[in-house]
PDB file of C-alpha atoms in Angstrom:
ATOM      1  CA  UNK A   1      89.482  85.690 114.817  1.00  0.00           C
ATOM      2  CA  UNK A   2      90.707  83.360 112.109  1.00  0.00           C
ATOM      3  CA  UNK A   3      94.765  84.128 110.404  1.00  0.00           C
ATOM      4  CA  UNK A   4      97.752  82.494 108.980  1.00  0.00           C
ATOM      5  CA  UNK A   5     101.641  83.074 108.781  1.00  0.00           C
ATOM      6  CA  UNK A   6     104.349  81.855 106.630  1.00  0.00           C
ATOM      7  CA  UNK A   7     108.090  82.600 106.698  1.00  0.00           C
ATOM      8  CA  UNK A   8     109.586  85.712 105.493  1.00  0.00           C
ATOM      9  CA  UNK A   9     110.846  85.415 101.573  1.00  0.00           C
ATOM     10  CA  UNK A  10     112.629  85.182  99.411  1.00  0.00           C
ATOM     11  CA  UNK A  11     113.818  81.680 100.262  1.00  0.00           C
ATOM     12  CA  UNK A  12     116.907  80.965  97.370  1.00  0.00           C
ATOM     13  CA  UNK A  13     118.609  77.356  96.784  1.00  0.00           C
ATOM     14  CA  UNK A  14     119.934  76.048  93.664  1.00  0.00           C
ATOM     15  CA  UNK A  15     118.719  73.232  92.321  1.00  0.00           C
ATOM     16  CA  UNK A  16     118.151  70.122  94.319  1.00  0.00           C
ATOM     17  CA  UNK A  17     118.496  71.595  97.338  1.00  0.00           C
ATOM     18  CA  UNK A  18     115.366  70.845 101.058  1.00  0.00           C
ATOM     19  CA  UNK A  19     112.719  73.651 100.496  1.00  0.00           C
ATOM     20  CA  UNK A  20     110.448  73.457 104.053  1.00  0.00           C
ATOM     21  CA  UNK A  21     108.408  76.623 103.763  1.00  0.00           C
ATOM     22  CA  UNK A  22     106.817  77.234 107.116  1.00  0.00           C
ATOM     23  CA  UNK A  23     103.488  77.881 107.743  1.00  0.00           C
ATOM     24  CA  UNK A  24     102.104  78.273 111.132  1.00  0.00           C
ATOM     25  CA  UNK A  25      97.255  79.290 111.526  1.00  0.00           C
ATOM     26  CA  UNK A  26      95.184  80.310 114.068  1.00  0.00           C
ATOM     27  CA  UNK A  27      91.778  79.568 114.396  1.00  0.00           C
ATOM     28  CA  UNK A  28      89.508  76.852 117.012  1.00  0.00           C
ATOM     29  CA  UNK A  29      88.943  74.301 115.828  1.00  0.00           C
ATOM     30  CA  UNK A  30      89.390  71.851 112.101  1.00  0.00           C
ATOM     31  CA  UNK A  31      90.226  74.402 109.131  1.00  0.00           C
ATOM     32  CA  UNK A  32      90.619  73.117 106.673  1.00  0.00           C
ATOM     33  CA  UNK A  33      94.069  73.635 104.934  1.00  0.00           C
ATOM     34  CA  UNK A  34      96.084  74.287 101.526  1.00  0.00           C
ATOM     35  CA  UNK A  35      99.073  75.801 100.056  1.00  0.00           C
ATOM     36  CA  UNK A  36      98.342  77.982  96.799  1.00  0.00           C
ATOM     37  CA  UNK A  37     101.725  78.165  93.603  1.00  0.00           C
ATOM     38  CA  UNK A  38     100.865  82.046  92.150  1.00  0.00           C
ATOM     39  CA  UNK A  39     103.818  81.144  88.968  1.00  0.00           C
ATOM     40  CA  UNK A  40     105.435  84.765  87.231  1.00  0.00           C
ATOM     41  CA  UNK A  41     102.371  86.057  85.628  1.00  0.00           C
ATOM     42  CA  UNK A  42      99.306  84.087  86.495  1.00  0.00           C
ATOM     43  CA  UNK A  43      96.674  83.356  88.778  1.00  0.00           C
ATOM     44  CA  UNK A  44      97.241  80.092  91.673  1.00  0.00           C
ATOM     45  CA  UNK A  45      96.407  77.185  91.042  1.00  0.00           C
ATOM     46  CA  UNK A  46      96.073  75.016  94.675  1.00  0.00           C
ATOM     47  CA  UNK A  47      99.189  73.274  95.069  1.00  0.00           C
ATOM     48  CA  UNK A  48      98.004  70.369  97.354  1.00  0.00           C
ATOM     49  CA  UNK A  49      95.792  70.549 100.548  1.00  0.00           C
ATOM     50  CA  UNK A  50      94.253  68.739 103.611  1.00  0.00           C
ATOM     51  CA  UNK A  51      91.908  68.423 105.610  1.00  0.00           C
ATOM     52  CA  UNK A  52      91.748  66.987 109.481  1.00  0.00           C
ATOM     53  CA  UNK A  53      94.462  66.143 112.350  1.00  0.00           C
ATOM     54  CA  UNK A  54      97.643  64.803 110.613  1.00  0.00           C
ATOM     55  CA  UNK A  55      96.265  64.959 107.021  1.00  0.00           C
ATOM     56  CA  UNK A  56      98.857  64.898 104.734  1.00  0.00           C
ATOM     57  CA  UNK A  57      98.742  66.521 101.495  1.00  0.00           C
ATOM     58  CA  UNK A  58     101.239  65.779  98.681  1.00  0.00           C
ATOM     59  CA  UNK A  59     101.400  66.720  95.202  1.00  0.00           C
ATOM     60  CA  UNK A  60     103.947  67.077  92.033  1.00  0.00           C
ATOM     61  CA  UNK A  61     106.535  66.450  94.663  1.00  0.00           C
ATOM     62  CA  UNK A  62     105.336  68.482  97.920  1.00  0.00           C
ATOM     63  CA  UNK A  63     104.308  67.463 101.124  1.00  0.00           C
ATOM     64  CA  UNK A  64     102.945  69.479 103.913  1.00  0.00           C
ATOM     65  CA  UNK A  65     101.044  67.731 106.922  1.00  0.00           C
ATOM     66  CA  UNK A  66      98.336  69.073 108.599  1.00  0.00           C
ATOM     67  CA  UNK A  67      99.590  69.336 112.870  1.00  0.00           C
ATOM     68  CA  UNK A  68      97.111  70.456 115.546  1.00  0.00           C
ATOM     69  CA  UNK A  69      98.940  69.773 117.722  1.00  0.00           C
ATOM     70  CA  UNK A  70     102.217  72.698 116.896  1.00  0.00           C
ATOM     71  CA  UNK A  71      99.349  74.534 114.371  1.00  0.00           C
ATOM     72  CA  UNK A  72     101.474  74.241 111.190  1.00  0.00           C
ATOM     73  CA  UNK A  73     100.927  72.261 107.955  1.00  0.00           C
ATOM     74  CA  UNK A  74     104.496  73.407 106.402  1.00  0.00           C
ATOM     75  CA  UNK A  75     104.893  72.515 102.805  1.00  0.00           C
ATOM     76  CA  UNK A  76     107.621  70.621 102.187  1.00  0.00           C
ATOM     77  CA  UNK A  77     109.850  68.987  98.570  1.00  0.00           C
ATOM     78  CA  UNK A  78     113.628  67.058  98.465  1.00  0.00           C
ATOM     79  CA  UNK A  79     115.285  68.163  95.261  1.00  0.00           C
ATOM     80  CA  UNK A  80     113.468  72.121  94.023  1.00  0.00           C
ATOM     81  CA  UNK A  81     114.159  72.218  90.309  1.00  0.00           C
ATOM     82  CA  UNK A  82     114.200  76.322  88.890  1.00  0.00           C
ATOM     83  CA  UNK A  83     111.016  75.087  87.174  1.00  0.00           C
ATOM     84  CA  UNK A  84     109.466  75.266  91.022  1.00  0.00           C
ATOM     85  CA  UNK A  85     110.253  79.345  91.143  1.00  0.00           C
ATOM     86  CA  UNK A  86     106.722  80.874  92.238  1.00  0.00           C
ATOM     87  CA  UNK A  87     105.637  82.265  95.151  1.00  0.00           C
ATOM     88  CA  UNK A  88     103.471  80.343  98.216  1.00  0.00           C
ATOM     89  CA  UNK A  89     100.993  80.778  99.572  1.00  0.00           C
ATOM     90  CA  UNK A  90      99.176  78.994 102.530  1.00  0.00           C
ATOM     91  CA  UNK A  91      95.568  79.128 103.568  1.00  0.00           C
ATOM     92  CA  UNK A  92      92.896  77.986 105.209  1.00  0.00           C
ATOM     93  CA  UNK A  93      89.486  77.829 105.530  1.00  0.00           C
ATOM     94  CA  UNK A  94      85.955  77.020 107.427  1.00  0.00           C
ATOM     95  CA  UNK A  95      84.393  75.406 104.309  1.00  0.00           C
ATOM     96  CA  UNK A  96      82.712  79.000 104.064  1.00  0.00           C
ATOM     97  CA  UNK A  97      84.291  79.310 100.280  1.00  0.00           C
ATOM     98  CA  UNK A  98      86.417  82.150 102.350  1.00  0.00           C
ATOM     99  CA  UNK A  99      90.108  81.541 102.128  1.00  0.00           C
ATOM    100  CA  UNK A 100      92.427  83.234 104.114  1.00  0.00           C
ATOM    101  CA  UNK A 101      95.449  83.897 103.584  1.00  0.00           C
ATOM    102  CA  UNK A 102      99.544  83.744 104.191  1.00  0.00           C
ATOM    103  CA  UNK A 103     100.617  86.770 102.242  1.00  0.00           C
ATOM    104  CA  UNK A 104     102.913  84.485 100.869  1.00  0.00           C
ATOM    105  CA  UNK A 105     107.050  83.025 100.513  1.00  0.00           C
ATOM    106  CA  UNK A 106     108.459  84.414  96.664  1.00  0.00           C
ATOM    107  CA  UNK A 107     110.358  81.081  96.437  1.00  0.00           C
ATOM    108  CA  UNK A 108     113.787  81.772  93.301  1.00  0.00           C
ATOM    109  CA  UNK A 109     115.334  77.946  92.612  1.00  0.00           C
ATOM    110  CA  UNK A 110     118.841  79.211  90.669  1.00  0.00           C
ATOM    111  CA  UNK A 111     121.179  76.063  88.731  1.00  0.00           C
TER     112      UNK A 111
ATOM    113  CA  UNK B   1      90.244  77.454  76.804  1.00  0.00           C
ATOM    114  CA  UNK B   2      91.089  79.762  79.190  1.00  0.00           C
ATOM    115  CA  UNK B   3      89.048  78.457  82.113  1.00  0.00           C
ATOM    116  CA  UNK B   4      88.319  81.413  84.339  1.00  0.00           C
ATOM    117  CA  UNK B   5      89.831  84.895  82.082  1.00  0.00           C
ATOM    118  CA  UNK B   6      89.593  88.879  83.317  1.00  0.00           C
ATOM    119  CA  UNK B   7      90.592  91.399  80.953  1.00  0.00           C
ATOM    120  CA  UNK B   8      92.227  93.766  80.770  1.00  0.00           C
ATOM    121  CA  UNK B   9      94.904  92.105  82.623  1.00  0.00           C
ATOM    122  CA  UNK B  10      96.656  95.272  82.980  1.00  0.00           C
ATOM    123  CA  UNK B  11      94.806  99.718  82.662  1.00  0.00           C
ATOM    124  CA  UNK B  12      96.256 102.647  83.890  1.00  0.00           C
ATOM    125  CA  UNK B  13      93.745 105.586  85.144  1.00  0.00           C
ATOM    126  CA  UNK B  14      93.573 108.313  87.241  1.00  0.00           C
ATOM    127  CA  UNK B  15      92.726 108.793  90.203  1.00  0.00           C
ATOM    128  CA  UNK B  16      87.936 109.698  89.614  1.00  0.00           C
ATOM    129  CA  UNK B  17      88.537 107.660  87.498  1.00  0.00           C
ATOM    130  CA  UNK B  18      85.689 104.725  87.129  1.00  0.00           C
ATOM    131  CA  UNK B  19      86.035 101.939  85.947  1.00  0.00           C
ATOM    132  CA  UNK B  20      85.577  98.103  85.556  1.00  0.00           C
ATOM    133  CA  UNK B  21      87.222  94.286  85.597  1.00  0.00           C
ATOM    134  CA  UNK B  22      85.711  91.745  83.484  1.00  0.00           C
ATOM    135  CA  UNK B  23      85.630  88.133  85.269  1.00  0.00           C
ATOM    136  CA  UNK B  24      84.368  84.861  82.683  1.00  0.00           C
ATOM    137  CA  UNK B  25      84.590  80.991  83.924  1.00  0.00           C
ATOM    138  CA  UNK B  26      83.713  78.132  81.499  1.00  0.00           C
ATOM    139  CA  UNK B  27      84.044  75.142  83.949  1.00  0.00           C
ATOM    140  CA  UNK B  28      80.041  76.025  84.987  1.00  0.00           C
ATOM    141  CA  UNK B  29      79.976  76.798  88.456  1.00  0.00           C
ATOM    142  CA  UNK B  30      78.507  77.742  90.596  1.00  0.00           C
ATOM    143  CA  UNK B  31      80.525  80.622  92.766  1.00  0.00           C
ATOM    144  CA  UNK B  32      82.431  83.467  91.361  1.00  0.00           C
ATOM    145  CA  UNK B  33      84.957  85.300  93.799  1.00  0.00           C
ATOM    146  CA  UNK B  34      86.962  87.815  94.456  1.00  0.00           C
ATOM    147  CA  UNK B  35      90.383  88.859  95.332  1.00  0.00           C
ATOM    148  CA  UNK B  36      92.815  92.261  95.927  1.00  0.00           C
ATOM    149  CA  UNK B  37      96.116  91.039  96.814  1.00  0.00           C
ATOM    150  CA  UNK B  38      98.671  94.096  97.372  1.00  0.00           C
ATOM    151  CA  UNK B  39     102.009  95.224  96.639  1.00  0.00           C
ATOM    152  CA  UNK B  40     103.245  93.496  98.398  1.00  0.00           C
ATOM    153  CA  UNK B  41     101.206  90.319  97.556  1.00  0.00           C
ATOM    154  CA  UNK B  42      98.970  89.837 100.385  1.00  0.00           C
ATOM    155  CA  UNK B  43      95.327  88.823  99.739  1.00  0.00           C
ATOM    156  CA  UNK B  44      92.008  89.108 100.989  1.00  0.00           C
ATOM    157  CA  UNK B  45      88.975  87.999  99.490  1.00  0.00           C
ATOM    158  CA  UNK B  46      86.640  89.981  98.511  1.00  0.00           C
ATOM    159  CA  UNK B  47      83.121  89.636  97.730  1.00  0.00           C
ATOM    160  CA  UNK B  48      81.751  85.694  96.654  1.00  0.00           C
ATOM    161  CA  UNK B  49      78.550  85.268  93.963  1.00  0.00           C
ATOM    162  CA  UNK B  50      77.062  82.326  94.340  1.00  0.00           C
ATOM    163  CA  UNK B  51      74.581  81.286  90.791  1.00  0.00           C
ATOM    164  CA  UNK B  52      73.997  85.578  90.683  1.00  0.00           C
ATOM    165  CA  UNK B  53      73.410  86.088  94.780  1.00  0.00           C
ATOM    166  CA  UNK B  54      76.079  88.192  96.603  1.00  0.00           C
ATOM    167  CA  UNK B  55      76.791  85.471  99.464  1.00  0.00           C
ATOM    168  CA  UNK B  56      80.797  87.379 101.227  1.00  0.00           C
ATOM    169  CA  UNK B  57      81.086  91.254 101.240  1.00  0.00           C
ATOM    170  CA  UNK B  58      83.636  92.250 102.778  1.00  0.00           C
ATOM    171  CA  UNK B  59      84.176  95.519 104.113  1.00  0.00           C
ATOM    172  CA  UNK B  60      84.782  97.506 100.906  1.00  0.00           C
ATOM    173  CA  UNK B  61      84.387 100.542 100.460  1.00  0.00           C
ATOM    174  CA  UNK B  62      80.869 100.828  98.465  1.00  0.00           C
ATOM    175  CA  UNK B  63      83.111 102.174  95.485  1.00  0.00           C
ATOM    176  CA  UNK B  64      83.397  98.759  94.826  1.00  0.00           C
ATOM    177  CA  UNK B  65      80.043  96.918  92.926  1.00  0.00           C
ATOM    178  CA  UNK B  66      80.377  93.642  92.012  1.00  0.00           C
ATOM    179  CA  UNK B  67      78.287  93.106  88.623  1.00  0.00           C
ATOM    180  CA  UNK B  68      76.738  89.334  88.432  1.00  0.00           C
ATOM    181  CA  UNK B  69      75.102  88.904  84.888  1.00  0.00           C
ATOM    182  CA  UNK B  70      74.466  85.239  85.645  1.00  0.00           C
ATOM    183  CA  UNK B  71      76.446  82.877  87.293  1.00  0.00           C
ATOM    184  CA  UNK B  72      79.562  82.015  84.773  1.00  0.00           C
ATOM    185  CA  UNK B  73      80.124  86.053  84.489  1.00  0.00           C
ATOM    186  CA  UNK B  74      81.761  88.329  88.139  1.00  0.00           C
ATOM    187  CA  UNK B  75      82.426  91.829  86.897  1.00  0.00           C
ATOM    188  CA  UNK B  76      83.834  94.324  89.512  1.00  0.00           C
ATOM    189  CA  UNK B  77      83.249  98.280  89.193  1.00  0.00           C
ATOM    190  CA  UNK B  78      84.684 100.814  90.302  1.00  0.00           C
ATOM    191  CA  UNK B  79      84.261 104.361  91.513  1.00  0.00           C
ATOM    192  CA  UNK B  80      86.245 107.176  92.182  1.00  0.00           C
ATOM    193  CA  UNK B  81      88.901 105.552  91.979  1.00  0.00           C
ATOM    194  CA  UNK B  82      92.263 106.171  94.720  1.00  0.00           C
ATOM    195  CA  UNK B  83      95.840 105.478  95.192  1.00  0.00           C
ATOM    196  CA  UNK B  84      95.649 102.850  97.351  1.00  0.00           C
ATOM    197  CA  UNK B  85      93.287 100.803  94.935  1.00  0.00           C
ATOM    198  CA  UNK B  86      96.473 100.191  92.386  1.00  0.00           C
ATOM    199  CA  UNK B  87      97.143  96.417  93.575  1.00  0.00           C
ATOM    200  CA  UNK B  88      96.331  93.194  91.217  1.00  0.00           C
ATOM    201  CA  UNK B  89      92.646  91.799  91.284  1.00  0.00           C
ATOM    202  CA  UNK B  90      92.741  88.113  90.235  1.00  0.00           C
ATOM    203  CA  UNK B  91      88.724  86.870  90.007  1.00  0.00           C
ATOM    204  CA  UNK B  92      87.967  82.594  90.905  1.00  0.00           C
ATOM    205  CA  UNK B  93      85.597  80.297  90.660  1.00  0.00           C
ATOM    206  CA  UNK B  94      84.819  77.182  92.539  1.00  0.00           C
ATOM    207  CA  UNK B  95      81.340  74.451  92.387  1.00  0.00           C
ATOM    208  CA  UNK B  96      80.995  74.543  95.683  1.00  0.00           C
ATOM    209  CA  UNK B  97      79.675  77.811  97.765  1.00  0.00           C
ATOM    210  CA  UNK B  98      80.368  76.076 100.823  1.00  0.00           C
ATOM    211  CA  UNK B  99      83.708  75.680 100.017  1.00  0.00           C
ATOM    212  CA  UNK B 100      83.599  72.149 102.125  1.00  0.00           C
ATOM    213  CA  UNK B 101      86.333  68.995 101.936  1.00  0.00           C
ATOM    214  CA  UNK B 102      86.170  69.708  97.796  1.00  0.00           C
ATOM    215  CA  UNK B 103      86.666  73.350  97.976  1.00  0.00           C
ATOM    216  CA  UNK B 104      89.152  73.875  95.151  1.00  0.00           C
ATOM    217  CA  UNK B 105      89.761  77.741  93.691  1.00  0.00           C
ATOM    218  CA  UNK B 106      90.042  78.230  89.766  1.00  0.00           C
ATOM    219  CA  UNK B 107      91.736  81.771  89.862  1.00  0.00           C
ATOM    220  CA  UNK B 108      91.899  84.121  86.367  1.00  0.00           C
ATOM    221  CA  UNK B 109      95.756  85.883  85.976  1.00  0.00           C
ATOM    222  CA  UNK B 110      95.061  88.769  86.575  1.00  0.00           C
ATOM    223  CA  UNK B 111      94.510  92.469  85.967  1.00  0.00           C
ATOM    224  CA  UNK B 112      96.280  94.521  87.915  1.00  0.00           C
ATOM    225  CA  UNK B 113      95.092  98.148  88.677  1.00  0.00           C
ATOM    226  CA  UNK B 114      97.788 100.842  88.356  1.00  0.00           C
ATOM    227  CA  UNK B 115      95.840 104.343  89.920  1.00  0.00           C
ATOM    228  CA  UNK B 116      98.037 107.447  88.916  1.00  0.00           C
TER     229      UNK B 116
END
C-alpha cells in the first residue's frame, strides 16, 4: 500500500541555518504530495503542496519539489527562524480525501 | 472565529468509560474527518463524512462511533475506553470529498485523551 517515510527527528538548528527535511514515498501512479506543519498546541496547517512530477510547492520561504524519479518531496528553507520550530509532516493523497502521513519530524531552531 | 473547533481540549478518564469528543466547523465545508495521532506523533485517518454520510472507515474498532447530525458537526463517541485509546484526536474538514487538486484540510487543535 501507499506509504510516506520522513527522516527521524528531532532536527536542531541555529537561527539562519539551512534546513532540509527528507521525505520519500511509496505509491503507484502520481499521487498529490503535501507538507503540513503543526505548531505547539495547535492543529496541522497546510504548508505547501505539489500535484504532479517536477512541480515545486512554496510558501513562507519553504520549498519542495515533486521528484518522481526518486519518489521524494524534500522540504527546504534557506534560513530558518526560531518561529519555524514545529513538527513537519509529509503526506500524500490519491484525491480520495484520505491523506497518508509520514511520522512527522520535529524541528527545533535555537537563537 | 475558530474555523474548526473541537471540545474538550483535554480528556482524562478511566478504562471502561464512555466518552464523546465534539467537532464543529464554520467553513461551510461538506466533508469532515477524524484523525488519530499516537504518542510517536504518527497520524492516521479514522473516518470521513461527506454531508452527513460516512465515506471512509479505516478499520477502526466498532467501539468508536462517529455521528454527524449535520454537515457542520462530526462528533466521535468512544465506548468502553481502553489504555491504547490514549492519543490526540484531530478533527478536520475540507471542501472537496474526493480530494482533487485543490485538496486542503483544515484541522482543529486536537483533543488529548488520556485513559488511566
